[in-house]
Short mmCIF file of C-alpha atoms (C1' of nucleotides) in Angstrom, two decimals:
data_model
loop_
_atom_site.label_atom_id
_atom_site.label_comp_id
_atom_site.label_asym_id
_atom_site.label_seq_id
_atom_site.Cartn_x
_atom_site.Cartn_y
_atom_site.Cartn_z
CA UNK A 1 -217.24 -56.73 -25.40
CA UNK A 2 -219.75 -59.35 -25.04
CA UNK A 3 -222.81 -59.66 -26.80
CA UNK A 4 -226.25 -58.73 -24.67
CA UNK A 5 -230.08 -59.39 -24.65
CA UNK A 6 -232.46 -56.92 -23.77
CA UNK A 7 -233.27 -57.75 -20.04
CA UNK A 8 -236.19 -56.08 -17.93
CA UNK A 9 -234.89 -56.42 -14.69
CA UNK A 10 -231.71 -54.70 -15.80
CA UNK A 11 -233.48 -52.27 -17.69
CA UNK A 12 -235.22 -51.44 -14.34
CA UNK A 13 -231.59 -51.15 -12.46
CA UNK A 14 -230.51 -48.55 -14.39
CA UNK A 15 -233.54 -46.49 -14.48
CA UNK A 16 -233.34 -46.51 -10.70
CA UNK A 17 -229.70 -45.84 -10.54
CA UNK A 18 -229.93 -42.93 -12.87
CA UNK A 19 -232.94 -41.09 -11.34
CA UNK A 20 -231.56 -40.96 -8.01
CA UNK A 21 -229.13 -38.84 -6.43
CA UNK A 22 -228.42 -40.90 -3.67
CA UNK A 23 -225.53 -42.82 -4.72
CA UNK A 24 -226.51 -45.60 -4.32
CA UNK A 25 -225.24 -49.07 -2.47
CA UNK A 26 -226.23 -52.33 -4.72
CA UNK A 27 -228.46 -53.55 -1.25
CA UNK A 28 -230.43 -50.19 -1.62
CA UNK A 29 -231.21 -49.97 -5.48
CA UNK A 30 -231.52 -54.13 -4.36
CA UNK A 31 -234.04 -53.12 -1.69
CA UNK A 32 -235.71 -50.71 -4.24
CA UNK A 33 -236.27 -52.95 -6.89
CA UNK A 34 -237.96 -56.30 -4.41
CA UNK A 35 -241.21 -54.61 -4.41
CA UNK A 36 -241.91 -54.38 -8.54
CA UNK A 37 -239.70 -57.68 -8.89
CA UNK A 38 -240.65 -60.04 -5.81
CA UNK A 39 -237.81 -62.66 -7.11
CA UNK A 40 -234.70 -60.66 -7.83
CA UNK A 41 -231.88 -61.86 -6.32
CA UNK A 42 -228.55 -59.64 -5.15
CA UNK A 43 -226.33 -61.68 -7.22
CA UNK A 44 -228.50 -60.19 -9.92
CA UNK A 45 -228.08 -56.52 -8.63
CA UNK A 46 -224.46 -57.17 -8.56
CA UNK A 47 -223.87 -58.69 -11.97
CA UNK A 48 -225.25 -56.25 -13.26
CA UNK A 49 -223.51 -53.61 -11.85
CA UNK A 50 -220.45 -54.91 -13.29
CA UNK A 51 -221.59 -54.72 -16.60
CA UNK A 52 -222.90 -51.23 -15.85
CA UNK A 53 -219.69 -50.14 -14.60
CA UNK A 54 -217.80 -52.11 -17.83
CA UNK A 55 -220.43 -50.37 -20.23
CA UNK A 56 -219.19 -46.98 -18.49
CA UNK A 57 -223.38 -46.64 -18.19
CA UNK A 58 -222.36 -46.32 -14.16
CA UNK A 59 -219.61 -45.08 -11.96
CA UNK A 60 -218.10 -45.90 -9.00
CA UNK A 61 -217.71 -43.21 -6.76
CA UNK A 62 -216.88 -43.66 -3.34
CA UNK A 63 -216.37 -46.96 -0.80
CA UNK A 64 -218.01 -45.85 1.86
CA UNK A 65 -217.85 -48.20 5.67
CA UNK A 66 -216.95 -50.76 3.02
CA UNK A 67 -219.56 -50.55 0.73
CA UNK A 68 -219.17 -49.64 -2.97
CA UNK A 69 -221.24 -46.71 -4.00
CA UNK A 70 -222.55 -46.42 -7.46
CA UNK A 71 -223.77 -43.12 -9.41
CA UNK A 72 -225.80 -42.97 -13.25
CA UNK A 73 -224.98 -39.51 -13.85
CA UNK A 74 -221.68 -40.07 -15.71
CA UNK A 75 -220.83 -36.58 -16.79
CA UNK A 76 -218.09 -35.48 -14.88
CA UNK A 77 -218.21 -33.42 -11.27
CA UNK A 78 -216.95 -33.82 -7.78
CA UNK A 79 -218.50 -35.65 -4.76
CA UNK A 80 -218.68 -34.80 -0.65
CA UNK A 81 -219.01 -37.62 1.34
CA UNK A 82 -220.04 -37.32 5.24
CA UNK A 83 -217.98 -39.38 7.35
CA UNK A 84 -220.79 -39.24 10.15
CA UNK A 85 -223.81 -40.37 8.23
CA UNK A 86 -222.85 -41.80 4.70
CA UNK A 87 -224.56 -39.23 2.67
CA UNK A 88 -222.72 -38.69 -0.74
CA UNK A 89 -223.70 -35.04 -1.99
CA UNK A 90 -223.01 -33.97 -5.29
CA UNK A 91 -220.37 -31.42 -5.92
CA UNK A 92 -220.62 -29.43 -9.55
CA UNK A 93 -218.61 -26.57 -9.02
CA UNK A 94 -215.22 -27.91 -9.30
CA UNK A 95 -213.03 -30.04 -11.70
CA UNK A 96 -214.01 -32.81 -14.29
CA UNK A 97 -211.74 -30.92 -16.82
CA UNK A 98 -210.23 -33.62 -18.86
CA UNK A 99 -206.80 -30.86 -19.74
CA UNK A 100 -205.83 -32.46 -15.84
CA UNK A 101 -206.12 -35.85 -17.06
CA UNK A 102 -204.29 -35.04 -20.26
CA UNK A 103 -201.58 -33.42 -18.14
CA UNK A 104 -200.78 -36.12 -16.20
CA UNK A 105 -201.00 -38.84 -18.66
CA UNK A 106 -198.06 -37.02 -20.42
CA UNK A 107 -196.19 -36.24 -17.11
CA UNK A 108 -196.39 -40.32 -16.15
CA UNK A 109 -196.08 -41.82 -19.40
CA UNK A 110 -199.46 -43.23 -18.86
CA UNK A 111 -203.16 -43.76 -20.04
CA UNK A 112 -205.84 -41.39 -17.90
CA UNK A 113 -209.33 -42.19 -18.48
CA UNK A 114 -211.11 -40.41 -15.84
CA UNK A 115 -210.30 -38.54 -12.25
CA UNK A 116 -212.46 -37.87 -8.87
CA UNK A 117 -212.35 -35.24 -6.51
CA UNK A 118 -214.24 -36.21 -3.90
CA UNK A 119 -213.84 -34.35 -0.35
CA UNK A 120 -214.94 -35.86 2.94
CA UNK A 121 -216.15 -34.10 6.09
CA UNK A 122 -219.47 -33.35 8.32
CA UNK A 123 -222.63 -32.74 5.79
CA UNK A 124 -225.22 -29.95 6.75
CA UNK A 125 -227.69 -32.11 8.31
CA UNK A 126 -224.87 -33.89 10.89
CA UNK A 127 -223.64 -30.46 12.24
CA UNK A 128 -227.20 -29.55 12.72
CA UNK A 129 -228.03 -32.17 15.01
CA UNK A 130 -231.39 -31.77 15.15
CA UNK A 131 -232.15 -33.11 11.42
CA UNK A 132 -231.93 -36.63 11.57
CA UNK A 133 -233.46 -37.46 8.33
CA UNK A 134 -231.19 -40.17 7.51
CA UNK A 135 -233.76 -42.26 6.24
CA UNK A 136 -232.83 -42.03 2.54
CA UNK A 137 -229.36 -42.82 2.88
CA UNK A 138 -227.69 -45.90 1.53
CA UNK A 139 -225.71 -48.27 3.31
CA UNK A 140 -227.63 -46.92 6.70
CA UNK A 141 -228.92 -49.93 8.69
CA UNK B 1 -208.85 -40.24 22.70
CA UNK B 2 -207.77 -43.18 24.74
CA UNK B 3 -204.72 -43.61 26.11
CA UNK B 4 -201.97 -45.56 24.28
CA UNK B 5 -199.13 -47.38 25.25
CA UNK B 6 -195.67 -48.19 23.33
CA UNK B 7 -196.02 -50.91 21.25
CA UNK B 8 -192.88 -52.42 19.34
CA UNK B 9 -194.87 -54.20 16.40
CA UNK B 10 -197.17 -50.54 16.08
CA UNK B 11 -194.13 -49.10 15.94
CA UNK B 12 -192.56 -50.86 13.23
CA UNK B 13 -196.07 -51.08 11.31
CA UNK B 14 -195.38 -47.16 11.09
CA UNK B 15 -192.20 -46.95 10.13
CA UNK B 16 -192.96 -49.88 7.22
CA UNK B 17 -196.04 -47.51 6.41
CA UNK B 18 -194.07 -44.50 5.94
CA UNK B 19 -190.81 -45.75 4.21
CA UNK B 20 -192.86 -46.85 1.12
CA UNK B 21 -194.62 -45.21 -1.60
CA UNK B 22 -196.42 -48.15 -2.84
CA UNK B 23 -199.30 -47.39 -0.76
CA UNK B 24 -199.67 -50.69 1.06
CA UNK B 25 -203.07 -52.79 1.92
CA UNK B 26 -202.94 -54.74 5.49
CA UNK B 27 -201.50 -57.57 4.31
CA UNK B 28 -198.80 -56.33 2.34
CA UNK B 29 -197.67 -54.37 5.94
CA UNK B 30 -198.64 -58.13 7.49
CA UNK B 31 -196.30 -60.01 5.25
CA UNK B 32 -193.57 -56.98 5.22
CA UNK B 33 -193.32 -57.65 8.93
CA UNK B 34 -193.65 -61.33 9.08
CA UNK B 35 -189.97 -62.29 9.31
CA UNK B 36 -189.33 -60.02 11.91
CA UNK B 37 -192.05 -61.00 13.82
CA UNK B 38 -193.11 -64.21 12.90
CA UNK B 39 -195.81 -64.13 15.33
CA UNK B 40 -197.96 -60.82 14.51
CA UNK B 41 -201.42 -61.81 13.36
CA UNK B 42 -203.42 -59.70 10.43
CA UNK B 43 -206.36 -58.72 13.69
CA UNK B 44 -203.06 -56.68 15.01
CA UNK B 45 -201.80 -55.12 11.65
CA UNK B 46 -205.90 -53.89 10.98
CA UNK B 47 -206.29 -52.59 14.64
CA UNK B 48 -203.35 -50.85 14.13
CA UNK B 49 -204.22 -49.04 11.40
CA UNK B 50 -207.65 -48.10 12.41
CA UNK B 51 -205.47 -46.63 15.06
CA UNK B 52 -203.04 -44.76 12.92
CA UNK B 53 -206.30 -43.80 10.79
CA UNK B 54 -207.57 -42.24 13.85
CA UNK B 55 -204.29 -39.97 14.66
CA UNK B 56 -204.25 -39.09 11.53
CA UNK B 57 -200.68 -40.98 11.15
CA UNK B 58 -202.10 -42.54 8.19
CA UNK B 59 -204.29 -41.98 5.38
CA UNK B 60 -206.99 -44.21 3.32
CA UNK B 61 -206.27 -43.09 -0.32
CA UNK B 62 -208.03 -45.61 -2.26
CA UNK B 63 -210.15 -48.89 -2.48
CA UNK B 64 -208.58 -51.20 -5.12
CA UNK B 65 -209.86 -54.58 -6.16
CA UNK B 66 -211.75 -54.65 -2.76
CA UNK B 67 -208.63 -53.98 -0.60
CA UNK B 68 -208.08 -50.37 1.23
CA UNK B 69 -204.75 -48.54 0.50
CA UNK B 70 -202.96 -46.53 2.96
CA UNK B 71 -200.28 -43.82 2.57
CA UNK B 72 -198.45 -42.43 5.62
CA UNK B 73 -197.27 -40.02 3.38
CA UNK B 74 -200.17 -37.38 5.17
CA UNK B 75 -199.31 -34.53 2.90
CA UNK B 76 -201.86 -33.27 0.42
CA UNK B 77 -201.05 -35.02 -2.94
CA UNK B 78 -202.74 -36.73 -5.57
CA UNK B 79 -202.66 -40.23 -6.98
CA UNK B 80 -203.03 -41.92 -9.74
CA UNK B 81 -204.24 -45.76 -9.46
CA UNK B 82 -203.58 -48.06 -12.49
CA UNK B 83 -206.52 -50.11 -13.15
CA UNK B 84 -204.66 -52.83 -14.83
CA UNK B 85 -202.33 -53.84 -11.99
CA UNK B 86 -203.28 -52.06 -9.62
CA UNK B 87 -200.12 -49.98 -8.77
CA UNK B 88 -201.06 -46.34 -7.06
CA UNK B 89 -198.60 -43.77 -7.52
CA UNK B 90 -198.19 -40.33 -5.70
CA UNK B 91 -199.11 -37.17 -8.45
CA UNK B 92 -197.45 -34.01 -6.59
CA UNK B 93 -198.30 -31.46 -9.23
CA UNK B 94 -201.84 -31.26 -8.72
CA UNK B 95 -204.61 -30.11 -5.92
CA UNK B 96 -204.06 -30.56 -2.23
CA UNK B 97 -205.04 -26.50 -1.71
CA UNK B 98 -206.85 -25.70 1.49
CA UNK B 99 -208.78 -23.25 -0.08
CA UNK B 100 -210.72 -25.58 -2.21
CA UNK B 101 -211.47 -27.12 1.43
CA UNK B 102 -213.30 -24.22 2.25
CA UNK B 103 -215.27 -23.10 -0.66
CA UNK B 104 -217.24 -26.19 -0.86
CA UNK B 105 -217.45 -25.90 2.96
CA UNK B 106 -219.16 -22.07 2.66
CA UNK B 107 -221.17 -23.40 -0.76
CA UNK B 108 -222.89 -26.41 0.85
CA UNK B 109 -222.80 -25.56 4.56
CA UNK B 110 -221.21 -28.52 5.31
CA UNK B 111 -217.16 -29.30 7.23
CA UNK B 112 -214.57 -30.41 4.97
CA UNK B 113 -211.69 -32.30 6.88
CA UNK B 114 -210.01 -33.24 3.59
CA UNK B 115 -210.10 -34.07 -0.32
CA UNK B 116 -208.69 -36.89 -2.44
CA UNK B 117 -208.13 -36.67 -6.28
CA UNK B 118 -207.25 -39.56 -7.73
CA UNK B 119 -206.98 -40.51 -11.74
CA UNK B 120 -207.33 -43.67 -13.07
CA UNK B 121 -205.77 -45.22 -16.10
CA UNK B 122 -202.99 -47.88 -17.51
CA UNK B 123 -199.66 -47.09 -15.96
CA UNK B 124 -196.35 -46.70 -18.11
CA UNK B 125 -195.20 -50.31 -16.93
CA UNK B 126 -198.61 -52.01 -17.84
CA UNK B 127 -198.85 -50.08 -21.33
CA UNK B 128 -195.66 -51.49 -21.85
CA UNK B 129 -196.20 -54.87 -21.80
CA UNK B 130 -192.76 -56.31 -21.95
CA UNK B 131 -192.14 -54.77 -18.18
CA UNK B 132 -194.32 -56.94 -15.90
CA UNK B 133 -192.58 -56.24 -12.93
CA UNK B 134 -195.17 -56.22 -10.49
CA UNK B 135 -193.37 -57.80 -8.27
CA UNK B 136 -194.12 -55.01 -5.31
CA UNK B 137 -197.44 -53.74 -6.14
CA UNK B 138 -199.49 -54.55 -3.02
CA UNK B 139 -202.78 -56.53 -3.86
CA UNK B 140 -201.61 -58.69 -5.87
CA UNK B 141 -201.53 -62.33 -6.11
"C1'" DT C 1 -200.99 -54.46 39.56
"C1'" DT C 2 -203.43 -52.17 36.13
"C1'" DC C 3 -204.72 -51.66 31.69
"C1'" DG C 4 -203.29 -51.47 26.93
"C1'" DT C 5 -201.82 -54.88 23.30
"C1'" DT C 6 -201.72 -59.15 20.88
"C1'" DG C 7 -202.57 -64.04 18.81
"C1'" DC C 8 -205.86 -66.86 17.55
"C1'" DA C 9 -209.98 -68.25 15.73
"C1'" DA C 10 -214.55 -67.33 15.04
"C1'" DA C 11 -217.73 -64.03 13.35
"C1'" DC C 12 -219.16 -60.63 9.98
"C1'" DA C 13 -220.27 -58.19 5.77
"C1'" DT C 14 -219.89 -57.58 1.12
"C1'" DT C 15 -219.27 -59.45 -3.23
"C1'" DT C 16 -218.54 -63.37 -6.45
"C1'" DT C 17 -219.62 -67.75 -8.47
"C1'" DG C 18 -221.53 -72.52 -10.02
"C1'" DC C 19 -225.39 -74.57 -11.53
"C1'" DA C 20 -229.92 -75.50 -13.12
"C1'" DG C 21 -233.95 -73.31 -14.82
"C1'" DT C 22 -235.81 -69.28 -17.54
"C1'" DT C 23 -235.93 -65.69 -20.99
"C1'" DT C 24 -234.47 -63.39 -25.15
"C1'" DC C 25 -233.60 -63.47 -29.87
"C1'" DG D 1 -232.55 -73.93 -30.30
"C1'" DA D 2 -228.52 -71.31 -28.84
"C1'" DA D 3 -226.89 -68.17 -25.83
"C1'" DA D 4 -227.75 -64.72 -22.43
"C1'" DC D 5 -229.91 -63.95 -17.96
"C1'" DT D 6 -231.43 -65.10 -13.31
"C1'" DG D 7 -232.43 -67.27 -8.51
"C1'" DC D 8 -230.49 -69.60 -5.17
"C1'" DA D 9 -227.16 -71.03 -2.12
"C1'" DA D 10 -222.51 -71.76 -1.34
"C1'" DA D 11 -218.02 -69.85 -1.53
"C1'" DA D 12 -214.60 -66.37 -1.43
"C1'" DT D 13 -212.68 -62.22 0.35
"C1'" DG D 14 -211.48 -58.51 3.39
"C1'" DT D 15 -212.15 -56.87 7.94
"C1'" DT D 16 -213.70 -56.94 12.81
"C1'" DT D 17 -214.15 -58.90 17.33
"C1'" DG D 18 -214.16 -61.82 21.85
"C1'" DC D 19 -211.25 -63.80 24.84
"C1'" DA D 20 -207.37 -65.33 27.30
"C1'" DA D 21 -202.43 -64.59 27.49
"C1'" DC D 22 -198.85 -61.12 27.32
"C1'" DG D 23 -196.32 -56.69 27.84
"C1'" DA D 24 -195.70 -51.89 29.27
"C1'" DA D 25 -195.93 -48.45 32.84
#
DNA sequence: TTCGTTGCAAACATTTTGCAGTTTC
DNA sequence: GAAACTGCAAAATGTTTGCAACGAA
């Protein structure tokens, strides 16, 4: 692994990424950033992501209408993501036991380093029409 | 949902679809299907499938290297996607209960149409370097 | 004859990359 | 001062779409 400098811009990615819960697109924590750093650039956002995601510092948890969607909070757990709105809600209740990946490592003859559950449907807020409060999602035009 | 007519290159996309297990992308199915019709255009073979999506003929079951996988295999199953080459293959041991469906649904209010699990890892073939037969793993150069 | 389907090419959206200037150490 | 980091714009990639021709009912 390569060697890296302390960098404040990436410094402020992560702290953005990690104390949010929205699962986040790179245009959003992008979008999030512009105001504190007038000059960052998405290619930025995006290079950094990748070293993020090398670093195992962030995961990638869900494409969703073709847009990758990032989350800090590495510790293992599940994910539900609405198919109407793009909201990604965290799941805690169920799996992240690594005896599964263990299992099927020695089932396949191969090397398991991690697993998602992730379960896709029609959040709370989309059945009840009425809440529309879609303002905080990512990858929402 | 609209009204469809027969269609002999849809119909052969399916039967391509559901007669492999190496989880195809679009153009794998495009370039399957290219010598028997040497005319069918990659805007067919992605309406298609956002067709067959629709039905429910065909499932998404993963995103790799920036390419969508599909599986007409519609059964609950999980899979394991090798991060090295690439190659998804089908895990039948493991999840796929209904009743999962529903808890979450109950716990966070919410409709759950289905679940994925997927693990991700080195496959047998990539760990063992020798075999680089990746000759039919869609995605690939 | 009507309307669904397709080929083609252009349009789109997301992500990656090359390069020159800047920052970190 | 060397090497990492960034902005910018261009390029690459995967997917969608408009339109005119084609095929199925």
């Amino acid at each position: 692994m390569r060697k890296l400098n302390f960098s404040k811009k990436r410094d402020a990615m992560l702290e953005v990424i990690c104390s949010t819960n929205t699962h986040p697109t790179a245009e959003w924590i992008y979008n999030r950033l512009k105001s504190d750093y007038p000059n960052l650039s998405l290619g930025t956002v995006y290079r950094n992501l990748n070293l993020f995601k090398e670093q195992g510092l962030v995961v990638s948890v869900a494409n969703v209408n073709g847009q990758e969607r990032f989350d800090g909070n590495t510790s293992a757990h599940a994910h539900f993501v609405c198919t109407k709105c793009g909201r990604i809600i965290d799941v805690d209740c169920v799996g992240g036991s690594k005896s599964f990946d263990n299992r099927i490592a020695s089932m396949y003859d191969c090397e398991v380093d991690r697993h998602t559950i992730t379960f896709y449907g029609t959040c709370s807020s989309c059945r009840h029409a009425h809440s529309d409060s879609t303002a905080d999602v990512p990858g929402l035009k």
